[in-house]
């Protein structure tokens, strides 16, 4: 079977030390601040990011081991396929959140609306571009 | 160094057979149709996805080998850090597009606004949820 390797480009620090503290989505963590540390050798890759108000963070659910094809979204009455939910128990343990970029100091990005466990590995940052990413 | 393994959950079929044919972003591929094939053993994971108008596709740039921390976005006058662009030449070769979900037939999802090379591995599907994903 084909496999691809991915590596952390940094880490995100949040107030959530334990899994039960983590909000289920950023709508429930509005305003909560965190800090993304990008590893020094990727620093050049951040050039110009300050022009974006929001950034898309891909991260790795490093404390999730298994996955389940059926999930029960919070507040939903019926089980649903994992690809129709944002559950972390997915075949590939990749999470996505769109965060408000507050400020940048060298390789440290201060962000708002964090919903990850403290110390979660970050695997990509992409700019949020309304023309591409804003849908009905 | 820590590495994580990811696996394809399916493939996307598009009209783009060669790299130069691929539009630089979905704004330039509006309306172009493609088909996502989810591998049969993940079929259950699609249950309920038909309720979403748009889906977030994470895919693997499997024909990109290297990466560059500096990118020159199309139409831009100055080079920019790769994390401030959607360039495929990123440390982790993961792409993201938000596609219009047209119809579903078993493990085949017909989608619109595709911007990937034909045969690109799909690594995740997440529902697009305006409350989470729609920003200014």
GROMACS .gro file of C-alpha atoms in nm, chain A residues 1-68:
model
   68
    1UNK     CA    1   0.000   0.000   0.000
    2UNK     CA    2   0.122   0.349  -0.084
    3UNK     CA    3   0.217   0.566   0.212
    4UNK     CA    4   0.333   0.923   0.227
    5UNK     CA    5   0.550   1.076   0.494
    6UNK     CA    6   0.477   1.409   0.650
    7UNK     CA    7   0.681   1.601   0.902
    8UNK     CA    8   0.596   1.868   1.157
    9UNK     CA    9   0.694   2.222   1.057
   10UNK     CA   10   0.621   2.352   1.406
   11UNK     CA   11   0.396   2.327   1.708
   12UNK     CA   12   0.096   2.510   1.843
   13UNK     CA   13   0.067   2.612   2.206
   14UNK     CA   14  -0.284   2.647   2.343
   15UNK     CA   15  -0.452   2.661   2.685
   16UNK     CA   16  -0.586   2.306   2.636
   17UNK     CA   17  -0.369   2.058   2.825
   18UNK     CA   18  -0.615   1.768   2.829
   19UNK     CA   19  -0.840   1.626   2.564
   20UNK     CA   20  -1.166   1.688   2.751
   21UNK     CA   21  -1.085   2.061   2.766
   22UNK     CA   22  -1.062   2.102   2.391
   23UNK     CA   23  -1.366   2.264   2.232
   24UNK     CA   24  -1.523   2.057   1.960
   25UNK     CA   25  -1.483   2.335   1.707
   26UNK     CA   26  -1.349   2.689   1.676
   27UNK     CA   27  -1.703   2.828   1.704
   28UNK     CA   28  -1.676   2.728   2.070
   29UNK     CA   29  -1.327   2.870   2.114
   30UNK     CA   30  -1.384   3.212   1.970
   31UNK     CA   31  -1.121   3.451   2.096
   32UNK     CA   32  -0.902   3.191   2.267
   33UNK     CA   33  -0.539   3.271   2.196
   34UNK     CA   34  -0.253   3.043   2.110
   35UNK     CA   35   0.095   3.062   1.964
   36UNK     CA   36   0.232   2.875   1.665
   37UNK     CA   37   0.605   2.814   1.675
   38UNK     CA   38   0.746   2.745   1.331
   39UNK     CA   39   1.079   2.563   1.345
   40UNK     CA   40   1.364   2.799   1.268
   41UNK     CA   41   1.472   2.632   0.942
   42UNK     CA   42   1.129   2.709   0.791
   43UNK     CA   43   1.135   3.076   0.896
   44UNK     CA   44   1.182   3.207   0.541
   45UNK     CA   45   0.853   3.040   0.444
   46UNK     CA   46   0.660   3.290   0.658
   47UNK     CA   47   0.766   3.597   0.458
   48UNK     CA   48   0.458   3.801   0.366
   49UNK     CA   49   0.212   3.606   0.579
   50UNK     CA   50   0.133   3.919   0.782
   51UNK     CA   51  -0.087   4.043   0.497
   52UNK     CA   52  -0.345   3.773   0.572
   53UNK     CA   53  -0.612   3.814   0.835
   54UNK     CA   54  -0.684   3.442   0.859
   55UNK     CA   55  -0.463   3.142   0.804
   56UNK     CA   56  -0.552   2.780   0.742
   57UNK     CA   57  -0.369   2.548   0.978
   58UNK     CA   58  -0.325   2.181   0.901
   59UNK     CA   59  -0.220   1.991   1.210
   60UNK     CA   60  -0.164   1.635   1.320
   61UNK     CA   61  -0.385   1.476   1.587
   62UNK     CA   62  -0.082   1.319   1.754
   63UNK     CA   63  -0.271   1.188   2.055
   64UNK     CA   64  -0.532   1.001   1.850
   65UNK     CA   65  -0.444   0.644   1.768
   66UNK     CA   66  -0.742   0.476   1.611
   67UNK     CA   67  -1.007   0.579   1.369
   68UNK     CA   68  -1.371   0.500   1.313
   0.00000   0.00000   0.00000
